[in-house]
Amino acid sequence: MFARLRSDVQCILDRDPAARSTWEVLTCYPGLHALVLHRRAHWFWNHGFKWLGRFTSHVARWFTGIEIHPGAKIGERVFFDHAMGVVVGETAEIGDGCTIYQGVTLGGTSLYKGTKRHPTLGRDVVVSAGAKVLGGFLVGDGAKIGSNAVVIKPVPAGATAVGIPARIIASSSGASADTTPERKFTAYGVTQEDDPLSLAMRGLIDTASSQEHQIALLWQAVATLSEQREGHAACVPQDAARAESFEAERLTQLINR
C-alpha cells in the first residue's frame, strides 16, 4: 500500500513542475486523493460490497470533483492533473503511466449491462483537457488525445487524435511515442501543428502555389520560343497566365489566425 502511494507521489513530482514537495502532493493534490479513495472503492466493489463501493466513490467525487466508477480499473503511476470534472465509467481501464487532464470523460455509447462500454487506455496515454473518449475500444500505448477531441474509434499506439470527431495523426515514420516530438502536442489546446485540417490546407496552398509558378514558367518559355521563331508570341493565348497571382501567403495567414 505504502509502496504504491510512494510511486503515485513520485510520478506527480516527476510530471508536474509545480509540485515542490512530497507533503504538498499528499495534502494538496485531489488527483492523488481520488486515486487512493478509488482503490478502496474498487476493493469494495470486487468483494461484493457494491453499495459501499458506490458510496465511497460518491464521497471521493464530493471531495475531489473527480468521478470514478468503483468498477473501473486503474494501473500504476496514473496522474490526474488538475482533473476537476473528470468522469471515468464502469468498464473503463486506464493503463500504467497515463496522464488525464481536467474535464475528460471516459464514457460509453451503449446502455447494455455486462458489455464493455467504456474505453481501455494503454500504457503512457495522455488525454488532454476536455477530451471525450466514448466507446469500448482501445487507445494504444503512448497515444495522445488532443484537448476537446471527441474520440469514437480506436487510436493506434503512438498516434495523436484531435478534432470533433477525432481524426488520427499517425506517428511520423512509424516512430514510437518516446521519439515523437513533444512540440507537436499540447495538453491544453489544439495548435496548428496538431490540427490535420490546417496541415492539409497548408499543403494544398503550397501545392497550388507551386503549380501556378510552374505554369507561369512554361508560358514564359513558350512565349520566348515563339518570339525567337516568328518574331512575336502569336501562339500564346491572350489570357495565358505568364505572371503569378495566387496569394498563398494571405491564405496561409487566414488559416493561422
PDB file of N, CA, C and O in Angstrom, residues 77-106:
ATOM      1  N   ARG A  77       1.038   4.532 -11.382  1.00  0.00           N
ATOM      2  CA  ARG A  77       1.648   5.796 -11.829  1.00  0.00           C
ATOM      3  C   ARG A  77       0.714   6.587 -12.749  1.00  0.00           C
ATOM      4  O   ARG A  77       1.156   7.249 -13.693  1.00  0.00           O
ATOM      5  N   VAL A  78      -0.573   6.516 -12.477  1.00  0.00           N
ATOM      6  CA  VAL A  78      -1.549   7.313 -13.227  1.00  0.00           C
ATOM      7  C   VAL A  78      -1.662   8.679 -12.562  1.00  0.00           C
ATOM      8  O   VAL A  78      -1.783   8.779 -11.345  1.00  0.00           O
ATOM      9  N   PHE A  79      -1.643   9.726 -13.373  1.00  0.00           N
ATOM     10  CA  PHE A  79      -1.669  11.093 -12.849  1.00  0.00           C
ATOM     11  C   PHE A  79      -2.916  11.809 -13.356  1.00  0.00           C
ATOM     12  O   PHE A  79      -3.078  12.012 -14.553  1.00  0.00           O
ATOM     13  N   PHE A  80      -3.811  12.170 -12.436  1.00  0.00           N
ATOM     14  CA  PHE A  80      -4.949  13.024 -12.763  1.00  0.00           C
ATOM     15  C   PHE A  80      -4.515  14.463 -12.489  1.00  0.00           C
ATOM     16  O   PHE A  80      -4.499  14.907 -11.347  1.00  0.00           O
ATOM     17  N   ASP A  81      -4.145  15.174 -13.538  1.00  0.00           N
ATOM     18  CA  ASP A  81      -3.598  16.521 -13.393  1.00  0.00           C
ATOM     19  C   ASP A  81      -4.732  17.548 -13.382  1.00  0.00           C
ATOM     20  O   ASP A  81      -5.480  17.667 -14.355  1.00  0.00           O
ATOM     21  N   HIS A  82      -4.848  18.293 -12.302  1.00  0.00           N
ATOM     22  CA  HIS A  82      -5.982  19.197 -12.048  1.00  0.00           C
ATOM     23  C   HIS A  82      -7.252  18.356 -11.948  1.00  0.00           C
ATOM     24  O   HIS A  82      -7.801  18.193 -10.873  1.00  0.00           O
ATOM     25  N   ALA A  83      -7.761  17.879 -13.082  1.00  0.00           N
ATOM     26  CA  ALA A  83      -8.747  16.783 -13.152  1.00  0.00           C
ATOM     27  C   ALA A  83     -10.137  17.112 -12.638  1.00  0.00           C
ATOM     28  O   ALA A  83     -10.969  16.214 -12.561  1.00  0.00           O
ATOM     29  N   MET A  84     -10.432  18.346 -12.322  1.00  0.00           N
ATOM     30  CA  MET A  84     -11.813  18.690 -11.964  1.00  0.00           C
ATOM     31  C   MET A  84     -12.747  18.333 -13.122  1.00  0.00           C
ATOM     32  O   MET A  84     -12.474  18.640 -14.281  1.00  0.00           O
ATOM     33  N   GLY A  85     -13.833  17.637 -12.812  1.00  0.00           N
ATOM     34  CA  GLY A  85     -14.817  17.288 -13.824  1.00  0.00           C
ATOM     35  C   GLY A  85     -14.519  16.030 -14.610  1.00  0.00           C
ATOM     36  O   GLY A  85     -15.236  15.712 -15.558  1.00  0.00           O
ATOM     37  N   VAL A  86     -13.497  15.293 -14.241  1.00  0.00           N
ATOM     38  CA  VAL A  86     -13.192  14.028 -14.919  1.00  0.00           C
ATOM     39  C   VAL A  86     -14.248  12.985 -14.566  1.00  0.00           C
ATOM     40  O   VAL A  86     -14.676  12.880 -13.421  1.00  0.00           O
ATOM     41  N   VAL A  87     -14.672  12.209 -15.584  1.00  0.00           N
ATOM     42  CA  VAL A  87     -15.623  11.116 -15.380  1.00  0.00           C
ATOM     43  C   VAL A  87     -15.035   9.854 -15.998  1.00  0.00           C
ATOM     44  O   VAL A  87     -14.673   9.844 -17.176  1.00  0.00           O
ATOM     45  N   VAL A  88     -14.950   8.796 -15.199  1.00  0.00           N
ATOM     46  CA  VAL A  88     -14.424   7.507 -15.659  1.00  0.00           C
ATOM     47  C   VAL A  88     -15.501   6.459 -15.452  1.00  0.00           C
ATOM     48  O   VAL A  88     -15.948   6.233 -14.321  1.00  0.00           O
ATOM     49  N   GLY A  89     -15.927   5.817 -16.539  1.00  0.00           N
ATOM     50  CA  GLY A  89     -17.038   4.875 -16.487  1.00  0.00           C
ATOM     51  C   GLY A  89     -16.686   3.519 -15.897  1.00  0.00           C
ATOM     52  O   GLY A  89     -15.522   3.179 -15.676  1.00  0.00           O
ATOM     53  N   GLU A  90     -17.722   2.723 -15.718  1.00  0.00           N
ATOM     54  CA  GLU A  90     -17.612   1.443 -15.003  1.00  0.00           C
ATOM     55  C   GLU A  90     -16.633   0.465 -15.645  1.00  0.00           C
ATOM     56  O   GLU A  90     -15.844  -0.191 -14.963  1.00  0.00           O
ATOM     57  N   THR A  91     -16.670   0.307 -16.960  1.00  0.00           N
ATOM     58  CA  THR A  91     -15.820  -0.682 -17.628  1.00  0.00           C
ATOM     59  C   THR A  91     -14.564  -0.071 -18.236  1.00  0.00           C
ATOM     60  O   THR A  91     -13.886  -0.713 -19.034  1.00  0.00           O
ATOM     61  N   ALA A  92     -14.264   1.162 -17.862  1.00  0.00           N
ATOM     62  CA  ALA A  92     -13.041   1.807 -18.354  1.00  0.00           C
ATOM     63  C   ALA A  92     -11.815   1.166 -17.715  1.00  0.00           C
ATOM     64  O   ALA A  92     -11.846   0.707 -16.569  1.00  0.00           O
ATOM     65  N   GLU A  93     -10.726   1.162 -18.474  1.00  0.00           N
ATOM     66  CA  GLU A  93      -9.444   0.679 -17.967  1.00  0.00           C
ATOM     67  C   GLU A  93      -8.368   1.691 -18.335  1.00  0.00           C
ATOM     68  O   GLU A  93      -8.269   2.113 -19.493  1.00  0.00           O
ATOM     69  N   ILE A  94      -7.565   2.071 -17.352  1.00  0.00           N
ATOM     70  CA  ILE A  94      -6.502   3.054 -17.556  1.00  0.00           C
ATOM     71  C   ILE A  94      -5.173   2.380 -17.261  1.00  0.00           C
ATOM     72  O   ILE A  94      -4.949   1.901 -16.147  1.00  0.00           O
ATOM     73  N   GLY A  95      -4.290   2.337 -18.261  1.00  0.00           N
ATOM     74  CA  GLY A  95      -3.025   1.639 -18.119  1.00  0.00           C
ATOM     75  C   GLY A  95      -2.002   2.405 -17.305  1.00  0.00           C
ATOM     76  O   GLY A  95      -2.190   3.575 -16.938  1.00  0.00           O
ATOM     77  N   ASP A  96      -0.894   1.762 -17.046  1.00  0.00           N
ATOM     78  CA  ASP A  96       0.180   2.358 -16.250  1.00  0.00           C
ATOM     79  C   ASP A  96       0.726   3.606 -16.925  1.00  0.00           C
ATOM     80  O   ASP A  96       0.879   3.664 -18.151  1.00  0.00           O
ATOM     81  N   GLY A  97       1.025   4.609 -16.110  1.00  0.00           N
ATOM     82  CA  GLY A  97       1.706   5.804 -16.592  1.00  0.00           C
ATOM     83  C   GLY A  97       0.858   6.790 -17.360  1.00  0.00           C
ATOM     84  O   GLY A  97       1.396   7.720 -17.954  1.00  0.00           O
ATOM     85  N   CYS A  98      -0.459   6.618 -17.369  1.00  0.00           N
ATOM     86  CA  CYS A  98      -1.328   7.539 -18.116  1.00  0.00           C
ATOM     87  C   CYS A  98      -1.446   8.881 -17.402  1.00  0.00           C
ATOM     88  O   CYS A  98      -1.302   8.971 -16.180  1.00  0.00           O
ATOM     89  N   THR A  99      -1.743   9.914 -18.168  1.00  0.00           N
ATOM     90  CA  THR A  99      -1.989  11.246 -17.626  1.00  0.00           C
ATOM     91  C   THR A  99      -3.349  11.724 -18.123  1.00  0.00           C
ATOM     92  O   THR A  99      -3.604  11.737 -19.327  1.00  0.00           O
ATOM     93  N   ILE A 100      -4.205  12.110 -17.185  1.00  0.00           N
ATOM     94  CA  ILE A 100      -5.564  12.553 -17.503  1.00  0.00           C
ATOM     95  C   ILE A 100      -5.725  13.985 -17.001  1.00  0.00           C
ATOM     96  O   ILE A 100      -5.501  14.266 -15.823  1.00  0.00           O
ATOM     97  N   TYR A 101      -6.127  14.879 -17.913  1.00  0.00           N
ATOM     98  CA  TYR A 101      -6.315  16.277 -17.536  1.00  0.00           C
ATOM     99  C   TYR A 101      -7.776  16.576 -17.215  1.00  0.00           C
ATOM    100  O   TYR A 101      -8.645  15.699 -17.304  1.00  0.00           O
ATOM    101  N   GLN A 102      -8.054  17.812 -16.861  1.00  0.00           N
ATOM    102  CA  GLN A 102      -9.383  18.203 -16.394  1.00  0.00           C
ATOM    103  C   GLN A 102     -10.447  18.082 -17.477  1.00  0.00           C
ATOM    104  O   GLN A 102     -10.173  18.257 -18.664  1.00  0.00           O
ATOM    105  N   GLY A 103     -11.669  17.784 -17.049  1.00  0.00           N
ATOM    106  CA  GLY A 103     -12.803  17.763 -17.959  1.00  0.00           C
ATOM    107  C   GLY A 103     -12.870  16.566 -18.878  1.00  0.00           C
ATOM    108  O   GLY A 103     -13.683  16.546 -19.810  1.00  0.00           O
ATOM    109  N   VAL A 104     -12.067  15.554 -18.651  1.00  0.00           N
ATOM    110  CA  VAL A 104     -12.038  14.373 -19.522  1.00  0.00           C
ATOM    111  C   VAL A 104     -13.177  13.426 -19.165  1.00  0.00           C
ATOM    112  O   VAL A 104     -13.501  13.239 -17.993  1.00  0.00           O
ATOM    113  N   THR A 105     -13.779  12.829 -20.186  1.00  0.00           N
ATOM    114  CA  THR A 105     -14.783  11.787 -19.981  1.00  0.00           C
ATOM    115  C   THR A 105     -14.339  10.514 -20.679  1.00  0.00           C
ATOM    116  O   THR A 105     -14.075  10.521 -21.882  1.00  0.00           O
ATOM    117  N   LEU A 106     -14.235   9.446 -19.923  1.00  0.00           N
ATOM    118  CA  LEU A 106     -14.045   8.108 -20.492  1.00  0.00           C
ATOM    119  C   LEU A 106     -15.400   7.435 -20.394  1.00  0.00           C
ATOM    120  O   LEU A 106     -15.732   6.787 -19.397  1.00  0.00           O
TER     121      LEU A 106
END
